[in-house]
Short mmCIF file of C-alpha atoms in Angstrom, two decimals:
data_model
loop_
_atom_site.label_atom_id
_atom_site.label_comp_id
_atom_site.label_asym_id
_atom_site.label_seq_id
_atom_site.Cartn_x
_atom_site.Cartn_y
_atom_site.Cartn_z
CA UNK U 210 17.53 3.73 -20.17
CA UNK U 211 16.02 4.50 -17.09
CA UNK U 212 17.87 7.19 -14.88
CA UNK U 213 17.82 4.81 -11.75
CA UNK U 214 19.28 1.42 -12.13
CA UNK U 215 19.35 -1.32 -9.58
CA UNK U 216 21.72 -4.62 -9.31
CA UNK U 217 20.67 -7.22 -9.04
CA UNK U 218 17.13 -7.28 -9.69
CA UNK U 219 16.92 -10.65 -7.69
CA UNK U 220 19.35 -12.00 -5.03
CA UNK U 221 18.83 -15.11 -2.93
CA UNK U 222 21.44 -15.59 -0.04
CA UNK U 223 22.02 -17.63 2.68
CA UNK U 224 21.60 -16.62 6.08
CA UNK U 225 24.27 -14.92 7.44
CA UNK U 226 25.64 -13.79 4.45
CA UNK U 227 27.29 -10.37 3.31
CA UNK U 228 24.79 -8.79 0.85
CA UNK U 229 25.42 -5.91 -1.73
CA UNK U 230 22.65 -4.23 -3.73
CA UNK U 231 23.98 -1.69 -6.39
CA UNK U 232 22.46 1.77 -7.50
CA UNK U 233 23.98 3.77 -10.70
CA UNK U 234 21.97 7.25 -11.45
CA UNK U 235 22.51 9.17 -14.25
CA UNK U 236 21.07 12.60 -13.48
CA UNK U 237 22.66 15.06 -11.26
CA UNK U 238 20.91 14.51 -7.56
CA UNK U 239 20.59 16.18 -3.94
CA UNK U 240 20.71 13.01 -2.08
CA UNK U 241 19.48 9.24 -2.42
CA UNK U 242 17.14 7.39 -0.64
CA UNK U 243 17.28 3.73 0.48
CA UNK U 244 13.75 1.80 1.19
CA UNK U 245 12.91 -1.13 2.20
CA UNK U 246 8.99 -2.65 1.19
CA UNK U 247 8.00 -5.79 2.94
CA UNK U 248 5.14 -7.83 1.03
CA UNK U 249 2.76 -6.44 2.91
CA UNK U 250 3.83 -3.33 0.98
CA UNK U 251 4.90 -0.87 3.51
CA UNK U 252 7.69 0.81 3.00
CA UNK U 253 10.31 1.93 5.38
CA UNK U 254 12.86 4.84 4.86
CA UNK U 255 16.27 3.31 5.33
CA UNK U 256 18.53 5.61 4.70
CA UNK U 257 18.59 9.31 3.24
CA UNK U 258 22.42 10.69 2.49
CA UNK U 259 23.91 12.94 0.26
CA UNK U 260 27.30 11.98 0.71
CA UNK U 261 29.89 9.38 2.36
CA UNK U 262 28.32 6.28 4.52
CA UNK U 263 25.74 5.67 7.09
CA UNK U 264 24.89 2.78 9.09
CA UNK U 265 22.06 1.68 11.21
CA UNK U 266 22.49 -1.79 12.90
CA UNK U 267 23.38 -4.60 10.09
CA UNK U 268 22.66 -1.77 7.48
CA UNK U 269 25.46 0.34 5.61
CA UNK U 270 24.99 2.72 2.52
CA UNK U 271 27.50 4.45 0.89
CA UNK U 272 27.26 6.91 -1.90
CA UNK U 273 29.81 8.44 -4.21
CA UNK U 274 28.46 11.13 -5.78
CA UNK U 275 31.56 11.89 -8.88
CA UNK U 276 30.67 8.25 -9.70
CA UNK U 277 26.89 8.53 -9.63
CA UNK U 278 27.17 5.12 -7.48
CA UNK U 279 25.61 3.96 -4.21
CA UNK U 280 25.47 0.93 -2.39
CA UNK U 281 23.30 -0.72 0.11
CA UNK U 282 24.90 -3.73 2.42
CA UNK U 283 23.92 -6.23 4.83
CA UNK U 284 25.61 -7.62 7.30
CA UNK U 285 25.16 -11.08 8.75
CA UNK U 286 21.77 -11.40 6.87
CA UNK U 287 18.59 -12.78 8.04
CA UNK U 288 15.59 -14.32 6.59
CA UNK U 289 13.42 -10.89 7.83
CA UNK U 290 15.62 -9.27 5.50
CA UNK U 291 13.79 -10.72 2.78
CA UNK U 292 11.92 -7.52 0.91
CA UNK U 293 12.33 -5.73 -1.80
CA UNK U 294 14.74 -3.01 -1.51
CA UNK U 295 14.48 0.69 -3.66
CA UNK U 296 16.81 3.01 -4.42
CA UNK U 297 15.52 6.21 -4.81
CA UNK U 298 17.11 9.64 -6.45
CA UNK U 299 16.09 13.08 -5.26
CA UNK U 300 16.62 15.41 -8.52
CA UNK U 301 17.18 19.14 -8.15
CA UNK U 302 13.56 20.20 -7.79
CA UNK U 303 13.34 17.73 -4.95
CA UNK U 304 11.61 15.27 -6.96
CA UNK U 305 12.36 11.67 -6.21
CA UNK U 306 13.04 9.16 -8.93
CA UNK U 307 12.91 5.45 -8.07
CA UNK U 308 14.71 2.57 -9.26
CA UNK U 309 13.05 -0.74 -10.32
CA UNK U 310 14.05 -2.73 -7.10
CA UNK U 311 15.80 -5.69 -6.09
CA UNK U 312 13.97 -8.57 -4.50
CA UNK U 313 16.01 -10.22 -1.82
CA UNK U 314 15.49 -13.25 -0.15
CA UNK U 315 17.49 -14.81 1.93
CA UNK U 316 17.16 -18.59 3.03
CA UNK U 317 17.40 -19.80 6.49
CA UNK L 116 9.97 11.23 15.05
CA UNK L 117 8.83 11.99 11.53
CA UNK L 118 5.88 9.44 11.65
CA UNK L 119 3.31 9.18 8.97
CA UNK L 120 0.11 7.21 8.98
CA UNK L 121 -2.25 6.32 6.29
CA UNK L 122 -6.18 5.51 6.81
CA UNK L 123 -7.41 2.97 5.52
CA UNK L 124 -4.35 0.15 4.87
CA UNK L 125 -6.99 -1.44 2.47
CA UNK L 126 -10.24 -1.00 1.12
CA UNK L 127 -12.33 -2.43 -1.64
CA UNK L 128 -15.00 -0.44 -3.28
CA UNK L 129 -17.47 -0.94 -6.25
CA UNK L 130 -16.68 0.26 -9.74
CA UNK L 131 -17.91 4.07 -9.92
CA UNK L 132 -18.04 4.84 -6.48
CA UNK L 133 -15.25 7.43 -4.68
CA UNK L 134 -13.16 6.46 -1.95
CA UNK L 135 -11.06 8.59 0.31
CA UNK L 136 -7.32 7.96 1.71
CA UNK L 137 -6.31 9.60 4.61
CA UNK L 138 -2.31 10.54 5.04
CA UNK L 139 -1.09 12.25 8.48
CA UNK L 140 1.64 13.28 9.86
CA UNK L 141 1.82 12.23 13.64
CA UNK L 142 4.99 14.20 15.12
CA UNK L 143 5.05 17.34 12.52
CA UNK L 144 3.65 19.44 10.77
CA UNK L 145 4.09 18.73 6.88
CA UNK L 146 4.41 21.66 4.78
CA UNK L 147 4.94 19.32 1.66
CA UNK L 148 3.14 15.89 0.72
CA UNK L 149 3.17 13.72 -1.89
CA UNK L 150 1.12 10.69 -3.20
CA UNK L 151 2.69 8.01 -5.07
CA UNK L 152 1.11 4.94 -6.66
CA UNK L 153 2.53 1.42 -6.94
CA UNK L 154 1.00 -1.05 -9.60
CA UNK L 155 1.71 -4.40 -9.14
CA UNK L 156 5.52 -5.49 -9.83
CA UNK L 157 6.47 -1.65 -10.47
CA UNK L 158 7.89 0.84 -8.89
CA UNK L 159 6.37 3.92 -7.29
CA UNK L 160 5.49 6.60 -9.38
CA UNK L 161 4.82 10.47 -8.23
CA UNK L 162 0.99 11.21 -8.62
CA UNK L 163 1.17 14.98 -7.17
CA UNK L 164 2.84 17.40 -4.52
CA UNK L 165 1.45 19.38 -2.24
CA UNK L 166 2.49 22.46 -0.54
CA UNK L 167 1.34 24.28 2.28
CA UNK L 168 -1.47 26.99 1.02
CA UNK L 169 -1.12 26.09 -2.17
CA UNK L 170 -3.06 23.72 -4.91
CA UNK L 171 -1.34 20.35 -5.74
CA UNK L 172 1.06 19.96 -8.57
CA UNK L 173 0.05 16.95 -10.41
CA UNK L 174 2.73 14.87 -12.50
CA UNK L 175 1.85 14.57 -16.60
CA UNK L 176 -0.82 11.84 -17.21
CA UNK L 177 -2.56 12.19 -13.85
CA UNK L 178 -6.12 13.49 -14.02
CA UNK L 179 -6.47 15.82 -11.32
CA UNK L 180 -10.36 15.42 -11.77
CA UNK L 181 -10.24 11.72 -10.66
CA UNK L 182 -7.61 11.95 -8.01
CA UNK L 183 -8.59 14.79 -5.71
CA UNK L 184 -6.05 15.75 -3.21
CA UNK L 185 -6.94 18.17 -0.43
CA UNK L 186 -4.29 19.35 1.94
CA UNK L 187 -6.58 20.23 4.50
CA UNK L 188 -4.02 21.17 6.97
CA UNK L 189 -0.82 20.68 8.52
CA UNK L 190 -1.38 17.43 9.33
CA UNK L 191 -3.79 15.59 6.91
CA UNK L 192 -3.83 15.03 3.19
CA UNK L 193 -6.58 13.34 1.59
CA UNK L 194 -6.89 11.56 -1.71
CA UNK L 195 -10.04 10.93 -3.23
CA UNK L 196 -10.32 8.32 -5.95
CA UNK L 197 -13.65 9.67 -7.69
CA UNK L 198 -15.75 7.41 -9.89
CA UNK L 199 -13.25 4.41 -9.20
CA UNK L 200 -12.53 1.51 -11.89
CA UNK L 201 -10.56 -1.51 -11.93
CA UNK L 202 -7.87 -0.07 -13.32
CA UNK L 203 -7.56 2.33 -10.43
CA UNK L 204 -6.63 -0.75 -8.10
CA UNK L 205 -3.32 0.02 -6.86
CA UNK L 206 -0.82 0.99 -3.88
CA UNK L 207 -1.41 4.40 -2.85
CA UNK L 208 1.81 5.53 -1.23
CA UNK L 209 1.72 9.11 1.02
CA UNK L 210 5.25 10.82 2.17
CA UNK L 211 5.84 14.02 3.78
CA UNK L 212 8.32 16.28 4.68
CA UNK L 213 8.06 19.32 7.25
CA UNK L 214 9.63 22.84 7.45
CA UNK L 215 12.24 21.29 10.19
CA UNK L 216 13.51 18.79 7.35
CA UNK L 217 16.12 19.16 5.01
CA UNK L 218 14.61 19.76 1.33
CA UNK L 219 15.41 16.11 0.20
CA UNK L 220 14.02 14.31 3.16
CA UNK L 221 10.90 12.56 3.00
CA UNK L 222 8.94 10.22 5.55
CA UNK L 223 6.87 7.50 3.72
CA UNK L 224 3.41 6.45 5.34
CA UNK L 225 2.66 2.56 4.79
CA UNK L 226 0.60 2.73 1.91
CA UNK L 227 -3.22 2.25 0.92
CA UNK L 228 -4.14 -1.09 -1.26
CA UNK L 229 -6.91 -0.05 -3.13
CA UNK L 230 -8.86 -2.88 -4.96
CA UNK L 231 -12.13 -1.98 -7.03
CA UNK L 232 -14.49 -4.46 -8.01
#
């Protein structure tokens, strides 16, 4: 079993839909990252959070430390949101462990 | 703030040659830098961690003589792939953290795509 599990693996949505991507982990962590990777490969850090909830524009990330679970929400999705979304947890010892990623495609 | 750049963004080299990839922190001093690789359709895997003033720490299974890491200054780290082979073709990504950042923060570079022919 992987230490970091993401669901779904693939997601297709219509423009405007509300999207949720989930991340569950099995180890103790100090923080969790949500990353976005576009087809060209470049990685953008969306959120780093250790508790609660953060919001940037149409993106919202939440984390429940007790339940070892985080969600990334995209409101009013747009085709430009199409990318791979990666959850990565920072284990104690400051090593990042990455999930396999969720491939999101938003159709217009 | 916290911008990390990589150069080149892509490189093609012939088998047996060496190639150097640069990672720079543009607006902070990177006391810790990380190098990752990503094979097609796979997630990132940590290759090594480089702390200020000390040699890089390599992950299990990563050959230190093949992947030479030099944390030359507080704003520059280089990864040299020596005697490259086609199986080294991959996407190489660096990240960095400075003294002013929390221990869990990492800022990622845009990546370098290496193709060995």
